[in-house]
């Protein structure tokens, strides 16, 4: 069985490395590629061996507890060293994978494409028409703030999960099933000690039932009929007339199309309400990027030429401008390293010292506007040198998430994302990986300390650390990439 598991790990690793090579569009000699392959190997070891261990321990539980007479004995815990080693290595591998998820998501390239055009003119002092009215930036700030709030959003609720696990393990005394006596010998169960294999089997089974039940309840009842914050974000983009481009890797990411079907989104509440009523009555065109579809979410695979324009036009130059502007403030007299809220006299002193709400470099803002115009032309298929193809996913691309071959492609590829793959840029889309990590943290702590309460406490503190790190990295990255001061991201 272990040999079969190792073969499965190797096969999954080879496929994962092949898919990664297609997405990265780089050779195997790339240092980043080698590091990612190492993480990939640890990830698949953890994913395969956690189910292997569950099967082994479940096998021992069923055959030992199901016997009416004791003819099958559990192995001595001193002989379960290989099981413990595999379990700890699975935890280490999954921890490395979770850290990699946080790093990739927290350093993704994010660009908010504003489709709004100015309308109306300003009135001069003498009542004469002046310049054209500028486009408000508050819609962009609103979208950035909402995206920031979603970054650490989860499908299941870890606190609720742990409460339910403790309810079963302690409240309903499922810990009694972990004692090393057959089910027929219940009269002596109170004097027996729990066994490592049985403890892992019962705890993992309880976690599996709680997570599956919670996910089904959320998917079938809560999200469709109560509230779906992640799904509502895409609707908000269309109302705000903002699109979101997120690149988790240099050439791979997601595009959320938010171009409004109305003339303007920067308008009054009365006109906004009239626009929404027109959509309800079906008097507008579809919201989709393609006229033949209303799909707004896409998996994106860019060409090297397109990525080079993004880097040279905006990303690298803007980063240099930000570094140049912030360098004189480091350690300065008016610095506020704690980034604490300012008010009253403190705010006045901060303004004089250059702190408080910080402005972005003028050149960086101009480059952002230039890149915004370029992306609008690109997405409108109005750029002669850079085009893109929109198509459905092929069978292999849907079944095993095989990336398209972009080695000879002259145009970028946008794949319809109707399954919600775009949520992989959030913790929401990595629910399985986070659940496996929490199960491993809990079971390792539980079999080591023999305490459900301590295992639950350690698991919850671990989740709080993951949540904080994702929020901190994500907010700093979002502020840096969108040139929006992090104080707006509240």
Tab-separated table of C-alpha atoms in Angstrom:
chain	number	residue	atom	x	y	z
A	1	UNK	CA	0.000	0.000	0.000
A	2	UNK	CA	2.811	2.394	0.860
A	3	UNK	CA	4.525	1.592	-2.441
A	4	UNK	CA	1.294	2.340	-4.287
A	5	UNK	CA	1.007	5.647	-2.391
A	6	UNK	CA	4.578	6.571	-3.340
A	7	UNK	CA	3.821	5.822	-6.995
A	8	UNK	CA	0.704	8.005	-6.747
A	9	UNK	CA	2.772	10.837	-5.238
A	10	UNK	CA	5.341	10.532	-8.011
A	11	UNK	CA	2.683	10.480	-10.742
A	12	UNK	CA	0.900	13.506	-9.268
A	13	UNK	CA	4.207	15.338	-8.909
A	14	UNK	CA	5.184	14.700	-12.541
A	15	UNK	CA	1.814	15.955	-13.742
A	16	UNK	CA	1.973	18.976	-11.422
A	17	UNK	CA	5.479	19.848	-12.596
A	18	UNK	CA	4.377	19.557	-16.214
A	19	UNK	CA	1.397	21.847	-15.597
A	20	UNK	CA	3.607	24.294	-13.699
A	21	UNK	CA	6.109	24.332	-16.548
A	22	UNK	CA	3.319	25.199	-18.981
A	23	UNK	CA	2.070	28.036	-16.787
A	24	UNK	CA	5.494	29.460	-15.982
A	25	UNK	CA	6.715	29.204	-19.603
A	26	UNK	CA	10.251	28.799	-18.296
A	27	UNK	CA	12.875	26.078	-18.403
A	28	UNK	CA	13.601	23.641	-15.599
A	29	UNK	CA	16.832	25.513	-14.846
A	30	UNK	CA	14.879	28.399	-13.356
A	31	UNK	CA	15.554	28.701	-9.605
A	32	UNK	CA	11.939	29.647	-8.968
A	33	UNK	CA	10.810	26.608	-10.906
A	34	UNK	CA	12.983	24.310	-8.790
A	35	UNK	CA	11.646	25.773	-5.543
A	36	UNK	CA	8.058	25.448	-6.724
A	37	UNK	CA	8.693	21.826	-7.716
A	38	UNK	CA	10.005	21.123	-4.223
A	39	UNK	CA	6.864	22.604	-2.704
A	40	UNK	CA	4.776	20.610	-5.177
A	41	UNK	CA	6.401	17.346	-4.082
A	42	UNK	CA	5.725	18.081	-0.412
A	43	UNK	CA	2.151	19.051	-1.225
A	44	UNK	CA	1.337	15.815	-3.010
A	45	UNK	CA	3.054	13.739	-0.337
A	46	UNK	CA	0.806	15.329	2.291
A	47	UNK	CA	-2.360	15.033	0.188
A	48	UNK	CA	-1.800	11.353	-0.625
A	49	UNK	CA	-0.439	10.165	2.697
A	50	UNK	CA	-3.119	11.809	4.834
A	51	UNK	CA	-5.683	9.613	3.065
A	52	UNK	CA	-3.357	6.618	3.291
A	53	UNK	CA	-3.026	7.076	7.041
A	54	UNK	CA	-6.780	7.519	7.356
A	55	UNK	CA	-7.281	4.259	5.472
A	56	UNK	CA	-4.708	2.355	7.561
A	57	UNK	CA	-6.053	3.608	10.884
A	58	UNK	CA	-9.644	3.146	9.726
A	59	UNK	CA	-8.822	-0.447	8.774
A	60	UNK	CA	-7.440	-1.141	12.238
A	61	UNK	CA	-10.459	0.504	13.846
A	62	UNK	CA	-13.067	-1.465	11.876
A	63	UNK	CA	-11.449	-4.857	12.300
A	64	UNK	CA	-10.419	-4.377	15.932
A	65	UNK	CA	-13.631	-2.778	17.173
A	66	UNK	CA	-15.869	-5.062	15.116
A	67	UNK	CA	-14.663	-8.356	16.571
A	68	UNK	CA	-16.798	-10.106	19.174
A	69	UNK	CA	-13.804	-11.964	20.554
A	70	UNK	CA	-10.292	-10.554	20.780
A	71	UNK	CA	-8.313	-12.402	18.092
A	72	UNK	CA	-6.875	-9.318	16.337
A	73	UNK	CA	-4.631	-7.206	18.563
A	74	UNK	CA	-3.576	-3.630	17.978
A	75	UNK	CA	0.165	-3.076	17.502
A	76	UNK	CA	2.055	-1.767	20.480
A	77	UNK	CA	2.340	2.025	20.275
A	78	UNK	CA	6.117	1.659	20.479
A	79	UNK	CA	5.888	-0.123	17.119
A	80	UNK	CA	3.863	2.633	15.436
A	81	UNK	CA	6.929	4.794	14.796
A	82	UNK	CA	6.607	4.656	10.971
A	83	UNK	CA	2.950	5.788	11.233
A	84	UNK	CA	3.924	8.724	13.444
A	85	UNK	CA	6.780	9.687	11.128
A	86	UNK	CA	4.515	9.636	8.065
A	87	UNK	CA	1.931	11.728	9.932
A	88	UNK	CA	4.462	14.342	11.038
A	89	UNK	CA	6.005	14.518	7.567
A	90	UNK	CA	2.536	15.002	6.096
A	91	UNK	CA	1.981	17.920	8.490
A	92	UNK	CA	5.335	19.451	7.557
A	93	UNK	CA	4.628	19.040	3.840
A	94	UNK	CA	1.176	20.595	4.137
A	95	UNK	CA	2.523	23.447	6.266
A	96	UNK	CA	5.069	24.270	3.565
A	97	UNK	CA	2.293	24.145	0.971
A	98	UNK	CA	0.076	26.519	2.981
A	99	UNK	CA	2.975	28.951	3.413
A	100	UNK	CA	3.519	28.792	-0.361
A	101	UNK	CA	-0.185	29.554	-0.938
A	102	UNK	CA	0.036	32.579	1.355
A	103	UNK	CA	3.205	33.778	-0.355
A	104	UNK	CA	1.840	33.413	-3.887
A	105	UNK	CA	-1.487	35.043	-3.071
A	106	UNK	CA	0.195	37.772	-1.023
A	107	UNK	CA	2.556	38.738	-3.863
A	108	UNK	CA	0.188	38.449	-6.831
A	109	UNK	CA	0.029	41.241	-9.384
A	110	UNK	CA	-3.296	43.058	-9.044
A	111	UNK	CA	-4.600	45.667	-11.453
A	112	UNK	CA	-7.988	47.375	-11.270
A	113	UNK	CA	-9.131	48.405	-14.750
A	114	UNK	CA	-11.425	51.433	-14.616
A	115	UNK	CA	-13.744	51.553	-17.632
A	116	UNK	CA	-15.413	54.813	-16.650
A	117	UNK	CA	-15.163	57.832	-18.974
A	118	UNK	CA	-15.631	61.417	-17.949
A	119	UNK	CA	-18.966	63.045	-18.666
A	120	UNK	CA	-20.063	66.604	-18.206
A	121	UNK	CA	-17.956	69.743	-17.819
A	122	UNK	CA	-16.867	71.787	-14.867
A	123	UNK	CA	-18.220	75.292	-14.439
A	124	UNK	CA	-15.713	78.114	-14.146
A	125	UNK	CA	-15.833	81.011	-11.709
A	126	UNK	CA	-17.734	83.182	-14.165
A	127	UNK	CA	-20.238	80.491	-14.949
A	128	UNK	CA	-18.486	79.627	-18.182
A	129	UNK	CA	-17.904	75.977	-19.141
A	130	UNK	CA	-14.506	74.734	-18.038
A	131	UNK	CA	-12.582	71.497	-18.432
A	132	UNK	CA	-14.207	68.109	-18.641
A	133	UNK	CA	-15.279	66.575	-15.351
A	134	UNK	CA	-12.712	64.079	-14.014
A	135	UNK	CA	-13.493	60.434	-13.291
A	136	UNK	CA	-13.933	59.728	-9.598
A	137	UNK	CA	-11.441	57.360	-7.976
A	138	UNK	CA	-13.801	56.316	-5.172
A	139	UNK	CA	-15.234	53.407	-7.139
A	140	UNK	CA	-11.714	51.995	-7.449
A	141	UNK	CA	-11.108	52.488	-3.740
A	142	UNK	CA	-14.430	50.776	-2.974
A	143	UNK	CA	-13.528	47.740	-5.087
A	144	UNK	CA	-10.028	47.560	-3.584
A	145	UNK	CA	-11.489	47.697	-0.086
A	146	UNK	CA	-13.992	44.923	-0.825
A	147	UNK	CA	-11.293	42.773	-2.412
A	148	UNK	CA	-9.122	43.315	0.642
A	149	UNK	CA	-11.924	42.074	2.896
A	150	UNK	CA	-12.378	38.926	0.799
A	151	UNK	CA	-8.735	37.881	0.750
A	152	UNK	CA	-8.936	35.855	3.979
A	153	UNK	CA	-12.556	34.747	3.475
A	154	UNK	CA	-13.217	31.010	3.981
A	155	UNK	CA	-16.050	28.740	2.907
A	156	UNK	CA	-16.224	26.808	6.168
A	157	UNK	CA	-15.895	28.504	9.541
A	158	UNK	CA	-12.894	27.147	11.500
A	159	UNK	CA	-14.283	28.258	14.870
A	160	UNK	CA	-17.603	26.503	14.225
A	161	UNK	CA	-15.782	23.428	12.943
A	162	UNK	CA	-13.721	23.135	16.113
A	163	UNK	CA	-16.764	23.627	18.335
A	164	UNK	CA	-18.577	20.809	16.517
A	165	UNK	CA	-15.518	18.552	16.679
A	166	UNK	CA	-15.300	19.102	20.449
A	167	UNK	CA	-19.032	18.471	20.729
A	168	UNK	CA	-18.590	15.024	19.197
A	169	UNK	CA	-15.247	14.125	20.753
A	170	UNK	CA	-15.934	15.341	24.306
A	171	UNK	CA	-19.624	16.187	24.611
A	172	UNK	CA	-20.844	12.961	22.984
A	173	UNK	CA	-17.799	11.061	24.285
A	174	UNK	CA	-16.495	9.832	20.955
A	175	UNK	CA	-13.164	9.577	22.759
A	176	UNK	CA	-14.514	6.348	24.284
A	177	UNK	CA	-14.229	4.760	20.823
A	178	UNK	CA	-10.481	5.389	20.861
A	179	UNK	CA	-9.840	3.023	23.799
A	180	UNK	CA	-7.960	-0.154	22.954
A	181	UNK	CA	-10.789	-2.614	23.618
A	182	UNK	CA	-13.195	-4.243	21.161
A	183	UNK	CA	-16.741	-2.916	21.003
A	184	UNK	CA	-18.026	-6.162	22.570
A	185	UNK	CA	-15.941	-5.516	25.701
A	186	UNK	CA	-17.629	-2.241	26.599
A	187	UNK	CA	-17.715	-3.218	30.283
A	188	UNK	CA	-13.929	-2.772	30.599
A	189	UNK	CA	-13.636	0.222	28.246
A	190	UNK	CA	-13.493	2.741	31.093
A	191	UNK	CA	-10.241	1.277	32.397
A	192	UNK	CA	-8.507	1.024	29.012
A	193	UNK	CA	-6.203	3.634	27.511
A	194	UNK	CA	-6.776	5.237	24.130
A	195	UNK	CA	-4.640	3.990	21.265
A	196	UNK	CA	-2.824	6.202	18.766
A	197	UNK	CA	-4.242	4.492	15.675
A	198	UNK	CA	-7.814	4.541	16.968
A	199	UNK	CA	-7.490	8.141	18.120
A	200	UNK	CA	-6.376	9.280	14.674
A	201	UNK	CA	-9.118	7.268	12.948
A	202	UNK	CA	-11.921	8.661	15.121
A	203	UNK	CA	-10.675	12.266	15.080
A	204	UNK	CA	-10.124	12.271	11.320
A	205	UNK	CA	-13.568	10.725	10.732
A	206	UNK	CA	-15.271	13.342	12.925
A	207	UNK	CA	-13.428	16.118	11.064
A	208	UNK	CA	-14.487	14.621	7.729
A	209	UNK	CA	-18.158	14.435	8.712
A	210	UNK	CA	-18.211	17.958	10.170
A	211	UNK	CA	-16.473	19.540	7.180
A	212	UNK	CA	-18.537	17.746	4.545
A	213	UNK	CA	-21.814	18.511	6.336
A	214	UNK	CA	-20.860	22.141	6.804
A	215	UNK	CA	-19.785	22.542	3.170
A	216	UNK	CA	-22.983	20.940	1.865
A	217	UNK	CA	-25.168	23.124	4.084
A	218	UNK	CA	-23.354	26.255	2.947
A	219	UNK	CA	-23.374	25.327	-0.735
A	220	UNK	CA	-26.979	24.141	-0.894
A	221	UNK	CA	-28.725	26.507	1.512
A	222	UNK	CA	-26.757	29.436	2.905
A	223	UNK	CA	-24.905	30.734	-0.150
A	224	UNK	CA	-27.806	30.526	-2.659
A	225	UNK	CA	-30.519	31.879	-0.352
A	226	UNK	CA	-28.862	33.939	2.401
A	227	UNK	CA	-25.570	35.571	1.470
A	228	UNK	CA	-22.706	34.900	-0.939
A	229	UNK	CA	-20.106	37.625	-0.416
A	230	UNK	CA	-17.656	36.155	-2.926
A	231	UNK	CA	-20.269	35.865	-5.676
A	232	UNK	CA	-21.614	39.327	-4.908
A	233	UNK	CA	-18.157	40.786	-5.508
A	234	UNK	CA	-18.437	40.055	-9.240
A	235	UNK	CA	-21.806	41.842	-9.314
A	236	UNK	CA	-20.256	44.803	-7.507
A	237	UNK	CA	-17.611	45.073	-10.230
A	238	UNK	CA	-20.286	45.513	-12.897
A	239	UNK	CA	-22.044	48.187	-10.872
A	240	UNK	CA	-18.748	49.996	-10.205
A	241	UNK	CA	-17.552	49.628	-13.829
A	242	UNK	CA	-14.257	48.136	-12.630
A	243	UNK	CA	-12.526	44.980	-13.856
A	244	UNK	CA	-9.923	43.052	-11.862
A	245	UNK	CA	-6.844	41.376	-13.317
A	246	UNK	CA	-4.908	39.175	-10.871
A	247	UNK	CA	-1.764	37.322	-11.916
A	248	UNK	CA	-0.713	34.655	-9.414
A	249	UNK	CA	2.227	33.772	-11.646
A	250	UNK	CA	4.001	35.822	-14.316
A	251	UNK	CA	1.785	34.552	-17.140
A	252	UNK	CA	-1.132	32.961	-15.306
A	253	UNK	CA	-4.003	34.430	-13.359
A	254	UNK	CA	-7.647	35.427	-13.450
A	255	UNK	CA	-9.680	38.193	-14.995
A	256	UNK	CA	-12.999	39.390	-13.557
A	257	UNK	CA	-14.869	41.424	-16.150
A	258	UNK	CA	-16.739	44.297	-14.540
A	259	UNK	CA	-17.440	46.613	-17.441
A	260	UNK	CA	-20.840	48.187	-16.918
A	261	UNK	CA	-23.563	47.701	-19.508
A	262	UNK	CA	-24.625	51.296	-18.881
A	263	UNK	CA	-23.071	54.483	-20.164
A	264	UNK	CA	-21.710	55.540	-16.773
A	265	UNK	CA	-21.366	54.126	-13.259
A	266	UNK	CA	-20.070	57.334	-11.704
A	267	UNK	CA	-23.520	58.799	-11.319
A	268	UNK	CA	-26.280	59.723	-8.885
A	269	UNK	CA	-28.242	57.268	-6.761
A	270	UNK	CA	-31.379	57.985	-8.798
A	271	UNK	CA	-29.703	57.127	-12.093
A	272	UNK	CA	-27.975	54.091	-10.566
A	273	UNK	CA	-31.340	52.780	-9.394
A	274	UNK	CA	-32.808	53.323	-12.874
A	275	UNK	CA	-29.883	51.419	-14.420
A	276	UNK	CA	-30.417	48.454	-12.096
A	277	UNK	CA	-34.112	48.412	-12.938
A	278	UNK	CA	-33.279	48.255	-16.643
A	279	UNK	CA	-31.113	45.176	-16.005
A	280	UNK	CA	-33.885	43.537	-13.993
A	281	UNK	CA	-36.280	44.042	-16.894
A	282	UNK	CA	-33.780	42.690	-19.441
A	283	UNK	CA	-33.452	45.956	-21.324
A	284	UNK	CA	-29.635	45.912	-21.427
A	285	UNK	CA	-26.968	43.776	-23.023
A	286	UNK	CA	-25.216	40.969	-21.122
A	287	UNK	CA	-22.352	41.695	-18.754
A	288	UNK	CA	-19.941	39.194	-20.284
A	289	UNK	CA	-16.652	40.003	-21.978
A	290	UNK	CA	-17.861	38.114	-25.025
A	291	UNK	CA	-21.077	39.265	-26.666
A	292	UNK	CA	-22.154	35.655	-27.046
A	293	UNK	CA	-21.908	34.887	-23.319
A	294	UNK	CA	-22.646	36.457	-19.955
A	295	UNK	CA	-19.643	34.815	-18.221
A	296	UNK	CA	-17.617	37.431	-16.348
A	297	UNK	CA	-14.815	35.318	-14.856
A	298	UNK	CA	-11.885	33.903	-16.807
A	299	UNK	CA	-8.648	32.016	-16.379
A	300	UNK	CA	-5.943	34.018	-18.124
A	301	UNK	CA	-2.759	32.856	-19.821
A	302	UNK	CA	-0.690	35.754	-21.137
A	303	UNK	CA	1.981	35.761	-23.785
A	304	UNK	CA	5.520	36.839	-22.813
A	305	UNK	CA	5.100	39.972	-24.915
A	306	UNK	CA	2.006	41.015	-22.991
A	307	UNK	CA	3.727	40.403	-19.680
A	308	UNK	CA	6.754	42.403	-20.781
A	309	UNK	CA	4.553	45.414	-21.529
A	310	UNK	CA	2.966	45.178	-18.075
A	311	UNK	CA	6.376	45.033	-16.407
A	312	UNK	CA	8.068	47.744	-18.446
A	313	UNK	CA	5.132	50.142	-18.688
A	314	UNK	CA	3.937	50.047	-15.110
A	315	UNK	CA	5.114	47.482	-12.567
A	316	UNK	CA	8.876	47.960	-12.432
A	317	UNK	CA	8.862	51.708	-13.024
A	318	UNK	CA	6.093	52.322	-10.488
A	319	UNK	CA	7.925	50.239	-7.876
A	320	UNK	CA	11.067	52.326	-8.398
A	321	UNK	CA	9.080	55.531	-8.008
A	322	UNK	CA	7.476	54.298	-4.795
A	323	UNK	CA	10.839	53.267	-3.370
A	324	UNK	CA	12.343	56.662	-4.258
A	325	UNK	CA	9.462	58.528	-2.608
A	326	UNK	CA	9.380	56.501	0.619
A	327	UNK	CA	13.127	56.325	1.177
A	328	UNK	CA	13.554	59.815	2.710
A	329	UNK	CA	10.715	59.134	5.160
A	330	UNK	CA	12.292	56.061	6.717
A	331	UNK	CA	13.235	56.808	10.257
A	332	UNK	CA	12.361	60.443	9.723
A	333	UNK	CA	11.318	62.812	12.448
A	334	UNK	CA	7.635	62.558	11.607
A	335	UNK	CA	7.568	58.857	10.822
A	336	UNK	CA	4.747	56.787	12.202
A	337	UNK	CA	6.125	53.232	12.102
A	338	UNK	CA	3.182	51.743	13.942
A	339	UNK	CA	0.798	53.065	11.282
A	340	UNK	CA	-1.627	53.962	14.062
A	341	UNK	CA	-4.740	56.012	13.282
A	342	UNK	CA	-4.197	59.759	13.580
A	343	UNK	CA	-6.642	62.434	14.639
A	344	UNK	CA	-6.739	65.991	15.937
A	345	UNK	CA	-3.350	67.545	16.637
A	346	UNK	CA	-1.634	64.274	15.742
A	347	UNK	CA	-3.186	64.420	12.280
A	348	UNK	CA	-2.060	68.025	11.808
A	349	UNK	CA	1.495	67.158	12.847
A	350	UNK	CA	1.406	64.098	10.577
A	351	UNK	CA	0.378	66.208	7.602
A	352	UNK	CA	3.284	68.545	8.204
A	353	UNK	CA	5.621	65.555	8.627
A	354	UNK	CA	4.382	63.752	5.514
A	355	UNK	CA	2.495	60.989	7.332
A	356	UNK	CA	-1.242	60.272	7.586
A	357	UNK	CA	-2.909	59.395	4.279
A	358	UNK	CA	0.047	59.122	1.947
A	359	UNK	CA	-0.022	60.109	-1.705
A	360	UNK	CA	1.494	57.969	-4.435
A	361	UNK	CA	4.251	59.368	-6.690
A	362	UNK	CA	2.826	61.435	-9.545
A	363	UNK	CA	4.821	59.502	-12.119
A	364	UNK	CA	3.573	56.176	-10.754
A	365	UNK	CA	-0.036	57.386	-10.927
A	366	UNK	CA	0.509	58.569	-14.502
A	367	UNK	CA	1.943	55.158	-15.405
A	368	UNK	CA	-1.042	53.466	-13.769
A	369	UNK	CA	-3.381	55.571	-15.908
A	370	UNK	CA	-1.328	54.726	-18.991
A	371	UNK	CA	-1.492	51.022	-18.208
A	372	UNK	CA	-5.226	51.332	-17.578
A	373	UNK	CA	-5.754	52.771	-21.053
A	374	UNK	CA	-3.596	50.047	-22.607
A	375	UNK	CA	-5.547	47.263	-20.879
A	376	UNK	CA	-8.847	48.819	-21.976
A	377	UNK	CA	-7.628	48.760	-25.581
A	378	UNK	CA	-6.368	45.201	-25.156
A	379	UNK	CA	-9.626	43.938	-23.643
A	380	UNK	CA	-11.614	45.769	-26.327
A	381	UNK	CA	-9.533	43.913	-28.963
A	382	UNK	CA	-8.481	47.331	-30.247
A	383	UNK	CA	-4.716	46.863	-29.949
A	384	UNK	CA	-3.150	45.671	-33.212
A	385	UNK	CA	-0.075	44.041	-31.644
A	386	UNK	CA	-1.700	42.215	-28.750
A	387	UNK	CA	-4.802	40.090	-29.123
A	388	UNK	CA	-6.478	37.408	-27.062
A	389	UNK	CA	-8.625	34.371	-27.664
A	390	UNK	CA	-11.764	33.552	-25.644
A	391	UNK	CA	-12.857	29.933	-25.601
A	392	UNK	CA	-14.361	27.180	-23.485
A	393	UNK	CA	-12.110	24.834	-21.540
A	394	UNK	CA	-11.307	21.570	-23.238
A	395	UNK	CA	-11.985	18.259	-21.526
A	396	UNK	CA	-8.522	17.869	-19.977
A	397	UNK	CA	-8.499	21.494	-18.912
A	398	UNK	CA	-11.753	20.981	-17.010
A	399	UNK	CA	-11.009	17.528	-15.612
A	400	UNK	CA	-7.425	17.885	-14.349
A	401	UNK	CA	-6.830	21.636	-14.788
A	402	UNK	CA	-4.274	21.128	-17.529
A	403	UNK	CA	-3.044	24.546	-18.719
A	404	UNK	CA	-3.069	25.240	-22.461
A	405	UNK	CA	0.208	25.043	-24.355
A	406	UNK	CA	1.356	28.651	-24.769
A	407	UNK	CA	4.847	27.915	-26.116
A	408	UNK	CA	3.962	28.849	-29.693
A	409	UNK	CA	0.938	31.039	-28.985
A	410	UNK	CA	0.905	34.530	-30.467
A	411	UNK	CA	-2.152	35.653	-28.561
A	412	UNK	CA	-3.175	35.443	-24.937
A	413	UNK	CA	-5.851	32.961	-23.931
A	414	UNK	CA	-8.942	33.644	-21.827
A	415	UNK	CA	-10.771	30.499	-20.698
A	416	UNK	CA	-14.364	30.706	-19.480
A	417	UNK	CA	-14.361	30.074	-15.734
A	418	UNK	CA	-17.825	28.831	-14.817
A	419	UNK	CA	-16.654	26.650	-11.913
A	420	UNK	CA	-15.334	29.446	-9.694
A	421	UNK	CA	-11.652	28.682	-10.173
A	422	UNK	CA	-10.933	32.399	-9.800
A	423	UNK	CA	-11.511	32.069	-6.058
A	424	UNK	CA	-8.107	30.318	-5.904
A	425	UNK	CA	-6.647	33.805	-5.641
A	426	UNK	CA	-8.390	33.925	-2.228
A	427	UNK	CA	-8.269	31.550	0.735
A	428	UNK	CA	-11.881	30.785	-0.221
A	429	UNK	CA	-10.670	28.823	-3.232
A	430	UNK	CA	-8.050	26.856	-1.252
A	431	UNK	CA	-10.532	25.396	1.222
A	432	UNK	CA	-9.458	21.792	0.688
A	433	UNK	CA	-5.794	22.530	1.343
A	434	UNK	CA	-6.585	24.545	4.468
A	435	UNK	CA	-8.926	21.843	5.784
A	436	UNK	CA	-6.316	19.124	5.273
A	437	UNK	CA	-3.762	21.305	7.056
A	438	UNK	CA	-6.111	21.874	10.010
A	439	UNK	CA	-6.930	18.154	10.235
A	440	UNK	CA	-3.226	17.354	10.340
A	441	UNK	CA	-2.518	20.016	12.966
A	442	UNK	CA	-5.374	18.740	15.125
A	443	UNK	CA	-4.554	15.031	14.813
A	444	UNK	CA	-0.823	15.468	15.418
A	445	UNK	CA	-1.541	17.557	18.515
A	446	UNK	CA	-4.250	15.132	19.632
A	447	UNK	CA	-2.201	11.935	19.363
A	448	UNK	CA	0.754	13.691	21.014
A	449	UNK	CA	-1.056	15.380	23.925
A	450	UNK	CA	-4.061	13.035	24.211
A	451	UNK	CA	-6.307	16.049	24.785
A	452	UNK	CA	-9.060	17.179	22.438
A	453	UNK	CA	-9.236	20.600	24.077
A	454	UNK	CA	-5.514	21.307	23.663
A	455	UNK	CA	-5.581	20.023	20.079
A	456	UNK	CA	-8.524	22.304	19.268
A	457	UNK	CA	-6.806	25.294	20.892
A	458	UNK	CA	-3.586	24.722	18.932
A	459	UNK	CA	-5.546	24.308	15.693
A	460	UNK	CA	-7.497	27.527	16.258
A	461	UNK	CA	-4.350	29.515	17.080
A	462	UNK	CA	-2.762	28.118	13.913
A	463	UNK	CA	-5.743	29.292	11.853
A	464	UNK	CA	-5.573	32.758	13.434
A	465	UNK	CA	-1.913	32.952	12.436
A	466	UNK	CA	-2.722	31.911	8.853
A	467	UNK	CA	-5.590	34.392	8.666
A	468	UNK	CA	-3.480	37.250	10.029
A	469	UNK	CA	-0.560	36.509	7.702
A	470	UNK	CA	-2.824	36.324	4.651
A	471	UNK	CA	-4.524	39.577	5.567
A	472	UNK	CA	-1.266	41.375	6.284
A	473	UNK	CA	0.484	40.232	3.117
A	474	UNK	CA	-2.607	40.791	0.992
A	475	UNK	CA	-3.298	44.298	2.227
A	476	UNK	CA	0.309	45.414	1.790
A	477	UNK	CA	0.435	43.897	-1.691
A	478	UNK	CA	-2.908	45.399	-2.725
A	479	UNK	CA	-1.861	48.853	-1.558
A	480	UNK	CA	1.449	48.564	-3.397
A	481	UNK	CA	0.093	47.236	-6.691
A	482	UNK	CA	-2.949	49.533	-6.931
A	483	UNK	CA	-1.196	52.663	-5.553
A	484	UNK	CA	-3.981	53.010	-2.974
A	485	UNK	CA	-2.848	53.947	0.508
A	486	UNK	CA	-3.417	51.046	2.905
A	487	UNK	CA	-5.339	53.339	5.247
A	488	UNK	CA	-8.192	53.266	2.730
A	489	UNK	CA	-8.322	49.461	3.060
A	490	UNK	CA	-10.356	49.242	6.244
